[in-house]
CSV table of C-alpha atoms in Angstrom, one decimal:
chain,number,residue,atom,x,y,z
D,1,MET,CA,20.0,13.2,-19.0
D,2,LEU,CA,18.0,14.5,-16.2
D,3,GLN,CA,15.8,17.2,-18.0
D,4,LYS,CA,13.0,14.6,-17.9
D,5,TYR,CA,12.7,15.5,-14.1
D,6,GLY,CA,12.1,19.1,-14.9
D,7,ALA,CA,8.2,18.9,-14.3
D,8,LEU,CA,9.0,17.0,-11.0
D,9,LYS,CA,11.2,19.6,-9.9
D,10,ARG,CA,8.6,22.4,-10.5
D,11,ALA,CA,6.1,20.5,-8.5
D,12,ARG,CA,8.7,20.1,-5.6
D,13,ALA,CA,9.4,23.8,-5.6
D,14,GLN,CA,5.6,24.7,-5.9
D,15,LEU,CA,5.1,22.6,-2.9
D,16,LEU,CA,8.0,24.1,-0.7
D,17,ASP,CA,6.5,27.4,-1.6
D,18,ALA,CA,3.1,26.5,-0.5
D,19,GLY,CA,4.1,24.7,2.6
D,20,SER,CA,5.5,28.0,4.3
D,21,THR,CA,6.9,31.1,3.9
D,22,ASP,CA,8.8,31.0,7.1
D,23,SER,CA,12.7,30.6,6.8
D,24,ASP,CA,12.4,27.5,9.0
D,25,ALA,CA,10.1,25.6,6.9
D,26,GLN,CA,11.1,21.8,6.2
D,27,ASP,CA,11.0,19.9,3.0
D,28,PRO,CA,8.5,17.2,3.6
D,29,PHE,CA,10.5,14.6,1.7
D,30,ASP,CA,13.9,15.7,3.3
D,31,VAL,CA,13.6,15.7,7.0
D,32,ARG,CA,16.6,15.3,9.0
D,33,PHE,CA,16.4,14.2,12.7
D,34,GLU,CA,19.5,15.1,14.6
D,35,THR,CA,18.8,12.6,17.3
D,36,ILE,CA,16.6,9.9,17.9
D,37,LEU,CA,15.5,10.1,21.5
D,38,GLY,CA,13.3,7.1,21.6
D,39,PRO,CA,10.3,5.5,19.8
D,40,ALA,CA,8.3,8.5,20.3
D,41,GLU,CA,10.6,11.4,20.2
D,42,ALA,CA,13.5,13.2,18.3
D,43,VAL,CA,15.3,16.3,17.8
D,44,LEU,CA,14.9,18.3,14.5
D,45,ALA,CA,16.3,21.9,14.1
D,46,GLY,CA,17.5,21.8,17.6
D,47,ARG,CA,13.8,21.2,18.8
D,48,LYS,CA,12.2,18.2,20.3
D,49,VAL,CA,9.5,16.7,18.4
D,50,LEU,CA,6.8,13.9,18.9
D,51,LEU,CA,6.8,11.3,16.4
D,52,PHE,CA,3.7,10.6,15.0
D,53,GLY,CA,4.8,9.1,11.5
D,54,THR,CA,7.3,6.3,12.2
D,55,ASN,CA,5.3,3.0,11.5
D,56,ASN,CA,7.0,1.9,14.6
D,57,TYR,CA,3.8,0.3,16.1
D,58,LEU,CA,5.0,-1.5,19.0
D,59,GLY,CA,7.8,0.9,20.0
D,60,LEU,CA,10.3,-1.9,19.9
D,61,THR,CA,13.2,0.1,18.2
D,62,PHE,CA,14.5,1.0,21.6
D,63,ASP,CA,13.7,-2.3,23.3
D,64,ALA,CA,16.8,-3.3,25.9
D,65,GLY,CA,16.5,-6.9,24.8
D,66,CYS,CA,16.6,-6.1,21.0
D,67,ILE,CA,19.5,-3.7,21.4
D,68,GLU,CA,21.4,-6.3,23.6
D,69,GLN,CA,20.8,-9.2,21.1
D,70,ALA,CA,21.9,-7.0,18.2
D,71,VAL,CA,25.0,-5.9,19.9
D,72,ALA,CA,26.0,-9.4,20.8
D,73,ALA,CA,25.4,-10.5,17.2
D,74,VAL,CA,27.9,-7.6,15.9
D,75,ARG,CA,30.6,-9.0,18.4
D,76,GLY,CA,30.0,-12.4,17.4
D,77,ASP,CA,29.1,-12.6,13.8
D,78,GLY,CA,30.3,-9.1,12.4
D,79,THR,CA,28.8,-6.2,10.7
D,80,GLY,CA,27.6,-8.0,7.6
D,81,THR,CA,27.1,-11.2,5.7
D,82,THR,CA,28.8,-9.6,2.4
D,83,GLY,CA,26.9,-11.8,0.0
D,84,SER,CA,23.7,-13.4,-0.9
D,85,ARG,CA,22.7,-16.8,0.8
D,86,ILE,CA,22.7,-18.6,-2.4
D,87,ALA,CA,26.2,-17.7,-3.3
D,88,ASN,CA,27.8,-16.8,0.1
D,89,GLY,CA,25.9,-19.2,2.4
D,90,THR,CA,23.5,-19.0,5.3
D,91,TYR,CA,24.2,-17.9,8.9
D,92,GLY,CA,22.8,-20.1,11.6
D,93,SER,CA,20.9,-16.9,12.7
D,94,HIS,CA,18.9,-16.6,9.3
D,95,ALA,CA,17.7,-20.3,9.5
D,96,ARG,CA,16.8,-19.9,13.0
D,97,LEU,CA,14.8,-16.7,12.5
D,98,GLU,CA,13.1,-18.7,9.6
D,99,ARG,CA,12.0,-21.2,11.7
D,100,LYS,CA,10.8,-19.1,14.5
D,101,LEU,CA,8.8,-16.9,12.4
D,102,ALA,CA,7.4,-20.2,10.6
D,103,GLN,CA,6.3,-21.4,14.0
D,104,PHE,CA,4.9,-18.0,15.1
D,105,LEU,CA,2.7,-18.0,11.9
D,106,GLY,CA,1.9,-21.4,12.2
D,107,ARG,CA,3.5,-22.0,8.3
D,108,ARG,CA,5.6,-24.8,7.1
D,109,ASP,CA,8.1,-22.6,5.2
D,110,VAL,CA,9.4,-18.9,5.5
D,111,MET,CA,11.9,-17.4,3.2
D,112,LEU,CA,13.6,-14.2,4.4
D,113,PHE,CA,14.3,-11.1,2.2
D,114,THR,CA,16.4,-8.1,2.8
D,115,THR,CA,13.7,-5.7,2.6
D,116,GLY,CA,9.9,-5.6,2.7
D,117,TYR,CA,9.9,-4.1,-0.7
D,118,GLN,CA,11.9,-6.9,-2.0
D,119,ALA,CA,9.8,-9.4,-0.5
D,120,ASN,CA,7.1,-8.3,-2.9
D,121,VAL,CA,9.5,-7.6,-5.9
D,122,GLY,CA,11.2,-11.0,-5.2
D,123,ILE,CA,8.0,-13.3,-4.6
D,124,LEU,CA,5.5,-11.8,-7.1
D,125,PRO,CA,7.4,-12.8,-10.4
D,126,ALA,CA,8.7,-15.8,-8.8
D,127,LEU,CA,5.2,-17.1,-8.1
D,128,ALA,CA,3.3,-15.9,-11.2
D,129,GLY,CA,4.8,-16.8,-14.3
D,130,ALA,CA,4.1,-16.2,-18.2
D,131,ASP,CA,0.6,-18.2,-18.1
D,132,ASP,CA,-0.6,-16.8,-15.0
D,133,TYR,CA,-2.7,-14.0,-13.9
D,134,LEU,CA,-1.9,-11.5,-11.1
D,135,LEU,CA,-5.0,-9.7,-9.7
D,136,LEU,CA,-3.9,-6.7,-7.7
D,137,ASP,CA,-6.0,-4.3,-5.2
D,138,ALA,CA,-6.1,-0.9,-6.9
D,139,ASP,CA,-4.4,0.7,-3.8
D,140,SER,CA,-1.8,-1.8,-3.5
D,141,HIS,CA,1.6,-0.5,-2.3
D,142,ALA,CA,4.2,0.5,-4.9
D,143,SER,CA,6.3,-2.7,-4.1
D,144,ILE,CA,3.5,-5.0,-5.2
D,145,TYR,CA,3.2,-2.8,-8.5
D,146,ASP,CA,7.1,-3.0,-9.2
D,147,GLY,CA,6.8,-7.0,-8.5
D,148,ALA,CA,4.0,-7.3,-10.7
D,149,LYS,CA,5.9,-5.5,-13.4
D,150,LEU,CA,9.0,-7.7,-13.1
D,151,SER,CA,6.6,-10.7,-13.5
D,152,ASP,CA,5.8,-12.4,-16.9
D,153,ALA,CA,2.2,-12.7,-15.7
D,154,SER,CA,-0.8,-10.9,-16.9
D,155,VAL,CA,-1.6,-8.2,-14.5
D,156,THR,CA,-4.9,-6.6,-13.7
D,157,ARG,CA,-6.3,-4.4,-11.2
D,158,PHE,CA,-9.3,-4.8,-9.4
D,159,ARG,CA,-11.4,-2.0,-7.4
D,160,HIS,CA,-10.2,-1.1,-4.0
D,161,ASN,CA,-11.6,-3.4,-1.5
D,162,ASP,CA,-14.5,-4.5,-3.9
D,163,PRO,CA,-14.9,-8.5,-3.9
D,164,ASP,CA,-17.5,-8.3,-6.5
D,165,ASP,CA,-15.2,-6.4,-9.1
D,166,LEU,CA,-12.5,-9.1,-8.2
D,167,TYR,CA,-15.4,-11.9,-8.8
D,168,ARG,CA,-16.2,-10.3,-12.1
D,169,ARG,CA,-12.7,-10.4,-13.3
D,170,LEU,CA,-11.9,-13.8,-12.2
D,171,ARG,CA,-15.2,-15.2,-13.7
D,172,PHE,CA,-13.8,-13.3,-17.0
D,173,LEU,CA,-10.7,-15.2,-16.8
D,174,ALA,CA,-12.2,-18.3,-16.0
D,175,ASP,CA,-11.4,-20.6,-18.9
D,176,ARG,CA,-8.0,-19.3,-19.4
D,177,PRO,CA,-5.2,-21.5,-18.7
D,178,GLY,CA,-2.8,-20.6,-15.7
D,179,ASP,CA,-2.8,-19.8,-12.2
D,180,LYS,CA,-4.5,-16.6,-10.8
D,181,LEU,CA,-3.2,-15.1,-7.8
D,182,ILE,CA,-5.1,-12.1,-5.9
D,183,VAL,CA,-2.7,-9.9,-3.9
D,184,VAL,CA,-4.2,-7.6,-0.9
D,185,GLU,CA,-2.8,-6.0,2.0
D,186,GLY,CA,-3.8,-6.3,5.6
D,187,ILE,CA,-3.7,-2.8,6.4
D,188,TYR,CA,-3.5,-0.1,3.5
D,189,SER,CA,-0.8,2.2,4.3
D,190,MET,CA,-2.3,5.4,3.4
D,191,LEU,CA,-5.8,5.4,4.9
D,192,GLY,CA,-5.4,2.7,7.4
D,193,ASP,CA,-8.4,0.6,5.9
D,194,MET,CA,-8.4,-3.1,5.9
D,195,ALA,CA,-9.0,-5.9,3.4
D,196,PRO,CA,-12.5,-7.2,3.6
D,197,LEU,CA,-10.9,-10.8,3.9
D,198,ARG,CA,-13.6,-12.9,4.5
D,199,GLU,CA,-15.6,-11.7,1.3
D,200,LEU,CA,-12.3,-11.9,-0.6
D,201,VAL,CA,-11.6,-15.5,0.7
D,202,ALA,CA,-15.3,-16.4,-0.5
D,203,VAL,CA,-14.3,-15.3,-3.9
D,204,LYS,CA,-11.2,-17.3,-4.1
D,205,ARG,CA,-12.7,-20.2,-2.9
D,206,GLU,CA,-15.3,-20.1,-5.5
D,207,THR,CA,-13.1,-19.2,-8.3
D,208,GLY,CA,-10.0,-21.5,-7.3
D,209,ALA,CA,-7.5,-18.6,-7.2
D,210,PHE,CA,-4.7,-18.4,-4.8
D,211,LEU,CA,-4.3,-15.6,-2.3
D,212,LEU,CA,-1.7,-13.6,-1.2
D,213,VAL,CA,-1.7,-11.2,1.7
D,214,ASP,CA,0.9,-8.5,2.6
D,215,GLU,CA,0.6,-8.1,6.5
D,216,ALA,CA,3.4,-5.3,6.4
D,217,HIS,CA,1.2,-2.9,8.6
D,218,SER,CA,-0.8,-5.7,10.3
D,219,LEU,CA,1.8,-7.9,11.6
D,220,GLY,CA,2.1,-7.3,15.2
D,221,VAL,CA,-1.0,-5.1,14.9
D,222,LEU,CA,-3.9,-7.2,14.4
D,223,GLY,CA,-4.9,-10.9,15.9
D,224,ALA,CA,-4.9,-12.1,19.3
D,225,HIS,CA,-1.3,-13.1,18.7
D,226,GLY,CA,-0.3,-10.2,16.4
D,227,ARG,CA,0.0,-12.5,13.2
D,228,GLY,CA,-2.1,-10.2,11.2
D,229,LEU,CA,-5.4,-9.3,9.5
D,230,ALA,CA,-5.8,-13.1,8.5
D,231,GLU,CA,-5.7,-14.1,12.2
D,232,ALA,CA,-8.1,-11.3,13.2
D,233,THR,CA,-10.9,-12.7,10.4
D,234,GLY,CA,-10.1,-16.3,11.1
D,235,THR,CA,-9.0,-16.6,7.2
D,236,GLU,CA,-5.3,-18.1,7.9
D,237,GLY,CA,-6.5,-21.3,6.3
D,238,ASP,CA,-7.4,-19.8,3.1
D,239,VAL,CA,-4.4,-17.5,2.8
D,240,ASP,CA,-1.7,-19.4,0.6
D,241,PHE,CA,1.1,-16.7,0.9
D,242,VAL,CA,1.7,-14.1,3.7
D,243,VAL,CA,3.9,-11.3,2.9
D,244,GLY,CA,5.5,-9.0,5.8
D,245,THR,CA,8.0,-6.5,6.8
D,246,PHE,CA,10.4,-6.4,10.0
D,247,SER,CA,10.7,-2.6,9.4
D,248,LYS,CA,7.4,-1.6,11.3
D,249,SER,CA,6.3,-3.5,14.3
D,250,LEU,CA,9.6,-5.5,14.7
D,251,GLY,CA,11.5,-2.4,14.8
D,252,GLY,CA,14.5,-3.6,12.2
D,253,ILE,CA,14.4,-4.1,8.5
D,254,GLY,CA,13.8,-7.0,6.1
D,255,GLY,CA,11.1,-9.0,4.8
D,256,PHE,CA,9.6,-12.4,4.4
D,257,CYS,CA,7.1,-14.6,2.6
D,258,ALA,CA,5.5,-17.5,4.3
D,259,SER,CA,3.5,-20.4,3.1
D,260,ASP,CA,2.4,-23.9,3.5
D,261,LEU,CA,2.4,-25.1,-0.2
D,262,PRO,CA,4.7,-28.0,-0.9
D,263,ASP,CA,7.9,-27.0,-3.0
D,264,PHE,CA,7.8,-23.6,-1.7
D,265,ASP,CA,11.4,-24.0,-1.1
D,266,MET,CA,12.0,-23.9,-4.7
D,267,LEU,CA,11.6,-20.3,-4.7
D,268,ARG,CA,15.0,-19.9,-3.1
D,269,LEU,CA,16.4,-21.0,-6.7
D,270,ALA,CA,13.6,-18.9,-8.4
D,271,SER,CA,13.3,-15.5,-6.9
D,272,ARG,CA,16.1,-13.1,-8.3
D,273,ALA,CA,15.4,-10.5,-5.5
D,274,TYR,CA,16.5,-13.2,-3.1
D,275,MET,CA,19.3,-15.0,-5.1
D,276,PHE,CA,21.0,-11.4,-5.9
D,277,THR,CA,21.0,-9.7,-2.9
D,278,ALA,CA,23.3,-9.8,0.0
D,279,SER,CA,21.6,-11.4,2.9
D,280,LEU,CA,20.3,-9.4,6.5
D,281,PRO,CA,23.4,-8.6,8.5
D,282,PRO,CA,23.6,-10.5,12.0
D,283,ALA,CA,22.8,-7.6,14.0
D,284,VAL,CA,19.4,-7.1,12.2
D,285,ILE,CA,18.6,-10.7,12.5
D,286,ALA,CA,19.3,-10.7,15.9
D,287,GLY,CA,17.2,-7.7,16.8
D,288,VAL,CA,14.1,-9.0,15.0
D,289,THR,CA,14.5,-12.4,16.2
D,290,GLN,CA,14.3,-10.9,19.8
D,291,ALA,CA,11.4,-8.5,18.8
D,292,LEU,CA,9.5,-11.6,17.8
D,293,GLU,CA,10.0,-13.1,21.1
D,294,THR,CA,8.9,-9.8,22.9
D,295,LEU,CA,6.0,-9.9,20.8
D,296,GLU,CA,5.0,-13.5,21.8
D,297,ARG,CA,5.9,-12.7,25.4
D,298,ARG,CA,4.0,-9.1,25.8
D,299,PRO,CA,0.8,-9.7,23.7
D,300,GLU,CA,-0.3,-6.4,25.9
D,301,LEU,CA,1.9,-4.2,23.5
D,302,CYS,CA,-0.8,-5.0,20.7
D,303,ALA,CA,-3.6,-4.0,23.3
D,304,ASP,CA,-1.5,-0.9,24.1
D,305,LEU,CA,-1.3,0.2,20.6
D,306,ALA,CA,-5.2,-0.6,19.8
D,307,ARG,CA,-5.8,1.7,23.0
D,308,ASN,CA,-3.6,4.4,21.4
D,309,ALA,CA,-5.1,3.9,17.9
D,310,ALA,CA,-8.8,4.5,19.4
D,311,HIS,CA,-7.6,7.4,21.5
D,312,LEU,CA,-6.2,9.2,18.5
D,313,TYR,CA,-8.9,8.4,16.0
D,314,GLU,CA,-11.5,9.3,18.3
D,315,GLY,CA,-10.0,12.6,19.2
D,316,LEU,CA,-9.4,13.7,15.7
D,317,ALA,CA,-12.7,12.4,14.5
D,318,ALA,CA,-14.6,14.5,17.6
D,319,ALA,CA,-12.9,17.4,16.3
D,320,GLY,CA,-14.3,17.2,13.0
D,321,PHE,CA,-11.5,15.8,10.9
D,322,ALA,CA,-12.3,13.6,7.6
D,323,LEU,CA,-10.5,10.5,8.4
D,324,GLY,CA,-10.2,7.0,7.0
D,325,PRO,CA,-13.1,4.5,7.4
D,326,THR,CA,-11.6,2.4,10.1
D,327,ILE,CA,-9.8,2.7,13.5
D,328,SER,CA,-6.3,1.3,13.0
D,329,PRO,CA,-2.7,2.6,13.8
D,330,ILE,CA,-2.8,4.5,10.5
D,331,ILE,CA,-4.7,7.6,10.9
D,332,SER,CA,-4.9,10.1,8.1
D,333,ILE,CA,-6.4,13.4,8.1
D,334,ARG,CA,-7.8,13.9,4.4
D,335,LEU,CA,-7.4,17.2,2.8
D,336,ASN,CA,-8.1,18.1,-0.9
D,337,ASP,CA,-5.6,20.6,-1.3
D,338,THR,CA,-1.8,19.9,-1.8
D,339,GLY,CA,-0.9,23.3,-0.5
D,340,LEU,CA,-2.9,23.5,2.5
D,341,ALA,CA,-1.6,20.1,3.5
D,342,ALA,CA,2.0,21.2,3.1
D,343,ALA,CA,1.3,24.3,5.3
D,344,PHE,CA,-0.5,22.2,7.7
D,345,TRP,CA,2.3,19.7,8.0
D,346,ASN,CA,4.7,22.5,8.4
D,347,ARG,CA,2.8,24.2,11.3
D,348,LEU,CA,2.5,20.8,12.9
D,349,LEU,CA,6.4,20.5,12.9
D,350,GLN,CA,6.9,24.2,14.2
D,351,VAL,CA,4.7,23.1,17.0
D,352,GLY,CA,6.8,19.9,17.7
D,353,ILE,CA,4.5,17.1,16.1
D,354,TYR,CA,6.0,15.3,13.2
D,355,VAL,CA,3.6,13.3,10.9
D,356,ASN,CA,3.7,12.1,7.3
D,357,LEU,CA,2.7,14.2,4.4
D,358,ALA,CA,1.3,11.7,1.4
D,359,LEU,CA,0.4,13.3,-2.0
D,360,PRO,CA,-1.1,12.6,-5.0
D,361,PRO,CA,-0.3,10.5,-7.0
D,362,ALA,CA,0.8,8.2,-4.2
D,363,THR,CA,-2.7,8.3,-2.4
D,364,PRO,CA,-6.2,7.0,-3.0
D,365,GLU,CA,-8.6,9.4,-5.0
D,366,ARG,CA,-5.9,12.0,-5.4
D,367,GLN,CA,-6.3,13.4,-1.7
D,368,SER,CA,-3.6,14.9,0.3
D,369,LEU,CA,-3.0,13.2,3.4
D,370,LEU,CA,-1.7,14.1,7.0
D,371,ARG,CA,-0.8,10.8,7.8
D,372,THR,CA,0.0,9.9,11.2
D,373,SER,CA,1.0,6.3,12.7
D,374,VAL,CA,0.6,5.4,16.4
D,375,SER,CA,2.8,3.3,18.6
D,376,ALA,CA,2.3,1.5,21.7
D,377,ALA,CA,5.2,3.6,23.1
D,378,HIS,CA,2.8,6.9,22.9
D,379,THR,CA,1.7,8.0,26.3
D,380,PRO,CA,-1.9,9.4,26.6
D,381,ALA,CA,-0.5,12.7,27.3
D,382,GLN,CA,1.4,12.9,23.9
D,383,ILE,CA,-1.5,11.6,22.0
D,384,ASP,CA,-3.6,14.5,23.7
D,385,GLN,CA,-0.8,16.8,22.8
D,386,ALA,CA,-1.0,15.7,19.0
D,387,ILE,CA,-4.9,16.0,18.9
D,388,GLY,CA,-4.5,19.5,20.6
D,389,ALA,CA,-2.1,20.7,18.2
D,390,MET,CA,-4.0,19.3,15.1
D,391,THR,CA,-7.0,21.0,16.2
D,392,SER,CA,-5.7,24.3,16.9
D,393,ILE,CA,-4.0,24.2,13.5
D,394,GLY,CA,-7.0,23.2,11.8
D,395,LEU,CA,-9.2,25.8,13.1
D,396,GLU,CA,-6.5,28.2,12.2
D,397,LEU,CA,-6.1,27.1,8.7
D,398,GLY,CA,-9.9,26.9,8.2
D,399,VAL,CA,-9.9,22.8,8.1
D,400,LEU,CA,-12.1,22.9,11.0
D,401,GLN,CA,-15.2,24.9,11.7
D,402,ASP,CA,-15.1,26.4,15.1
D,403,PRO,CA,-17.3,24.1,17.3
D,404,SER,CA,-20.0,26.9,17.9
D,405,GLU,CA,-20.1,27.8,14.2
D,406,ARG,CA,-20.4,24.0,13.5
D,407,TYR,CA,-23.4,24.0,15.7
D,408,PHE,CA,-25.0,27.0,14.5
D,409,SER,CA,-24.8,25.6,10.7
D,410,ALA,CA,-26.0,22.3,11.9
D,411,ALA,CA,-29.0,24.1,13.3
D,412,GLN,CA,-29.7,26.0,10.2
A,1,MET,CA,-19.9,-2.7,-31.3
A,2,SER,CA,-18.6,-0.5,-33.7
A,3,GLN,CA,-15.5,1.4,-33.2
A,4,GLU,CA,-17.6,4.9,-33.3
A,5,ASN,CA,-19.9,3.5,-30.7
A,6,VAL,CA,-16.9,2.5,-28.5
A,7,ILE,CA,-15.5,5.9,-28.8
A,8,SER,CA,-18.6,7.4,-27.5
A,9,VAL,CA,-18.7,5.5,-24.7
A,10,ILE,CA,-15.1,6.2,-23.9
A,11,ILE,CA,-15.8,10.0,-24.5
A,12,ASP,CA,-18.9,9.4,-21.7
A,13,ALA,CA,-16.6,7.9,-19.5
A,14,VAL,CA,-14.2,10.4,-19.7
A,15,ARG,CA,-16.6,13.1,-19.1
A,16,SER,CA,-18.2,11.4,-16.1
A,17,GLN,CA,-14.8,10.9,-14.3
A,18,GLY,CA,-14.6,14.6,-14.2
A,19,ASP,CA,-10.6,15.0,-14.6
A,20,VAL,CA,-11.0,16.6,-18.1
A,21,PRO,CA,-12.6,20.1,-18.8
A,22,PRO,CA,-15.7,19.6,-20.7
A,23,GLU,CA,-14.5,21.7,-23.7
A,24,ILE,CA,-11.6,19.3,-24.2
A,25,CYS,CA,-14.2,16.3,-24.1
A,26,ASP,CA,-16.2,17.9,-26.8
A,27,ARG,CA,-13.1,17.6,-29.0
A,28,ILE,CA,-12.1,14.1,-28.4
A,29,THR,CA,-11.5,11.9,-31.5
A,30,ALA,CA,-9.8,8.5,-32.2
A,31,GLU,CA,-6.6,10.5,-32.8
A,32,THR,CA,-6.9,12.2,-29.4
A,33,ASN,CA,-3.6,11.4,-27.2
A,34,ILE,CA,-4.6,10.2,-24.0
A,35,VAL,CA,-1.8,11.4,-21.8
A,36,ARG,CA,-0.7,14.6,-23.8
A,37,ASP,CA,-4.3,15.9,-24.9
A,38,LEU,CA,-6.3,14.7,-21.8
A,39,LYS,CA,-3.5,15.6,-19.3
A,40,LEU,CA,-4.2,12.3,-17.4
A,41,ASP,CA,-1.4,11.1,-15.1
A,42,SER,CA,-0.5,7.3,-15.2
A,43,ILE,CA,-2.5,6.7,-12.1
A,44,ALA,CA,-5.5,8.6,-13.7
A,45,VAL,CA,-5.3,6.4,-17.0
A,46,MET,CA,-5.2,3.2,-14.9
A,47,ASP,CA,-8.2,4.4,-12.9
A,48,PHE,CA,-10.3,5.4,-16.2
A,49,ILE,CA,-9.2,2.1,-17.9
A,50,MET,CA,-10.6,0.3,-14.9
A,51,GLU,CA,-14.0,2.2,-15.3
A,52,LEU,CA,-14.2,1.4,-19.0
A,53,GLU,CA,-13.4,-2.5,-17.9
A,54,THR,CA,-16.7,-2.4,-15.9
A,55,ARG,CA,-18.5,-0.5,-18.7
A,56,PHE,CA,-17.5,-3.1,-21.4
A,57,LYS,CA,-17.5,-6.0,-19.1
A,58,THR,CA,-13.9,-6.8,-20.1
A,59,VAL,CA,-10.5,-7.2,-18.5
A,60,VAL,CA,-7.5,-5.2,-20.1
A,61,PRO,CA,-4.2,-6.4,-18.8
A,62,LEU,CA,-1.7,-3.7,-17.4
A,63,ASP,CA,1.0,-4.5,-20.0
A,64,ALA,CA,-1.6,-3.9,-22.6
A,65,ILE,CA,-2.2,-0.3,-21.5
A,66,ALA,CA,1.5,0.3,-22.1
A,67,ASP,CA,0.6,0.3,-26.0
A,68,VAL,CA,-2.3,2.5,-25.6
A,69,GLN,CA,-1.6,6.0,-26.7
A,70,THR,CA,-4.5,7.3,-28.3
A,71,VAL,CA,-8.6,7.1,-27.7
A,72,GLY,CA,-8.6,5.0,-31.1
A,73,ASP,CA,-5.9,2.5,-29.4
A,74,LEU,CA,-7.9,2.2,-26.4
A,75,ALA,CA,-11.0,1.4,-28.4
A,76,THR,CA,-9.2,-1.3,-30.5
A,77,ILE,CA,-8.0,-3.0,-26.9
A,78,LEU,CA,-11.5,-2.9,-25.6
A,79,THR,CA,-13.2,-4.2,-28.8
A,80,ARG,CA,-10.5,-7.0,-29.1
A,81,ASN,CA,-11.2,-8.3,-25.5
A,82,GLN,CA,-14.6,-7.8,-25.7
A,83,ALA,CA,-14.5,-10.3,-28.7
A,84,THR,CA,-12.6,-12.6,-26.5
A,85,ALA,CA,-15.3,-12.1,-23.7
A,86,HIS,CA,-18.1,-13.1,-26.3
A,87,GLU,CA,-16.1,-16.4,-27.4
A,88,THR,CA,-15.6,-17.1,-23.6
A,89,ARG,CA,-19.7,-16.7,-23.2
A,90,ASN,CA,-20.3,-18.8,-26.0
A,91,SER,CA,-17.7,-21.5,-25.5
A,92,GLN,CA,-19.2,-21.7,-21.7
A,93,THR,CA,-22.8,-22.1,-23.1
A,94,ASP,CA,-21.4,-25.0,-25.4
A,95,VAL,CA,-20.1,-26.7,-22.4
A,96,GLN,CA,-23.2,-26.5,-20.4
A,97,VAL,CA,-25.4,-27.5,-23.3
């Protein structure tokens, strides 16, 4: 039955071999933290490590208020809801979070999902039916591809961040009946680049398509109030559906879709991932509700995050690493060799820096990435430590040239 | 465009994408299996088809790609969709006139 995974098994073994010959080499896809000390530190294999691969953008997983509310909710409403809201009922806290989030986003309606992944898997098939068209950015997250696969709509990809290619496709489909839904992300999770939302909105307006923006990595990160890329680019009025997650900046788990469209509420009776999953447990709802309140009360968290992102990006760029095109809290070192990336990842862990290893085919242009995510909770000293470690290992492994050699080759 | 011409455009696209060794590109025919013979993974196939969509000024839905096994199958789908594109342009002209 599982023989079909033979090639995958061999590729994994090869990766582990390439990663390190040391006996303490870690499996990049099976990292086991012994203790989580806070949003920026954990214990791994008996050693303290700095966490630079968590998506914990605002560092709220240990926020005292969130913990207090979560504990109170467990005591008050119990550990779980034991069923879906359609079959087993809605708790007051679900409805309160939906209202609060709708208010925060300035939207008429919000639907909660049990994970961010399920938000896309649930909303895309419910929105786009048999006669409709889904137009996905080619670098979309797996949850968007999976949601599209479950939809009866006709699905097409357009070139990543290319409004002209999107326009060409929408023109081609212009006289076909059915609605067209464009799906893009605020910040793309592998390289941290952002959608050219103003240009995409111009295409949407001209062609009469609908637009869904997944703000999973940009909620609590971009915009004066942390509402995401649409807020930052002044395009919220043109975004028909906002998808997001609670498992990154808000430090919990869960997902949502928000919209101003009339009858959006009907999707509660049409989205299978909403109807046939147990709803979020009370503690998670309470923690996320409090995190949203913290975000509203402390906008300086977004400013801290932006400052930390610029600190890490500029430090790594100055060292000579090839990075993504934009400063964002996702900063990836681009490498062309999977074995080299695995070795680099292991060396970083040995000196106490945890980042993510992202490999093809999950990465754009088949690059091997050392993906870091920055948090508002990182101190400048921790970021300097990470830059120092990455630079010295980069030199050691030949990813970076010695600064004097770099000068010499430039002079030649 | 004849199927033969379509296949030569496909071969040219495979060559310029650079994932397939030139000696294999030289042996591509309508019967060549895209995944097995060209050794392209699912993402590479999707990227390759996106390139062809641009060259042929067409749109191939992802579910149609699932049925594509050989270069010949791909040529058929591109030609079929191109025919639709042609009709679309004609019908648009009619409306404008």
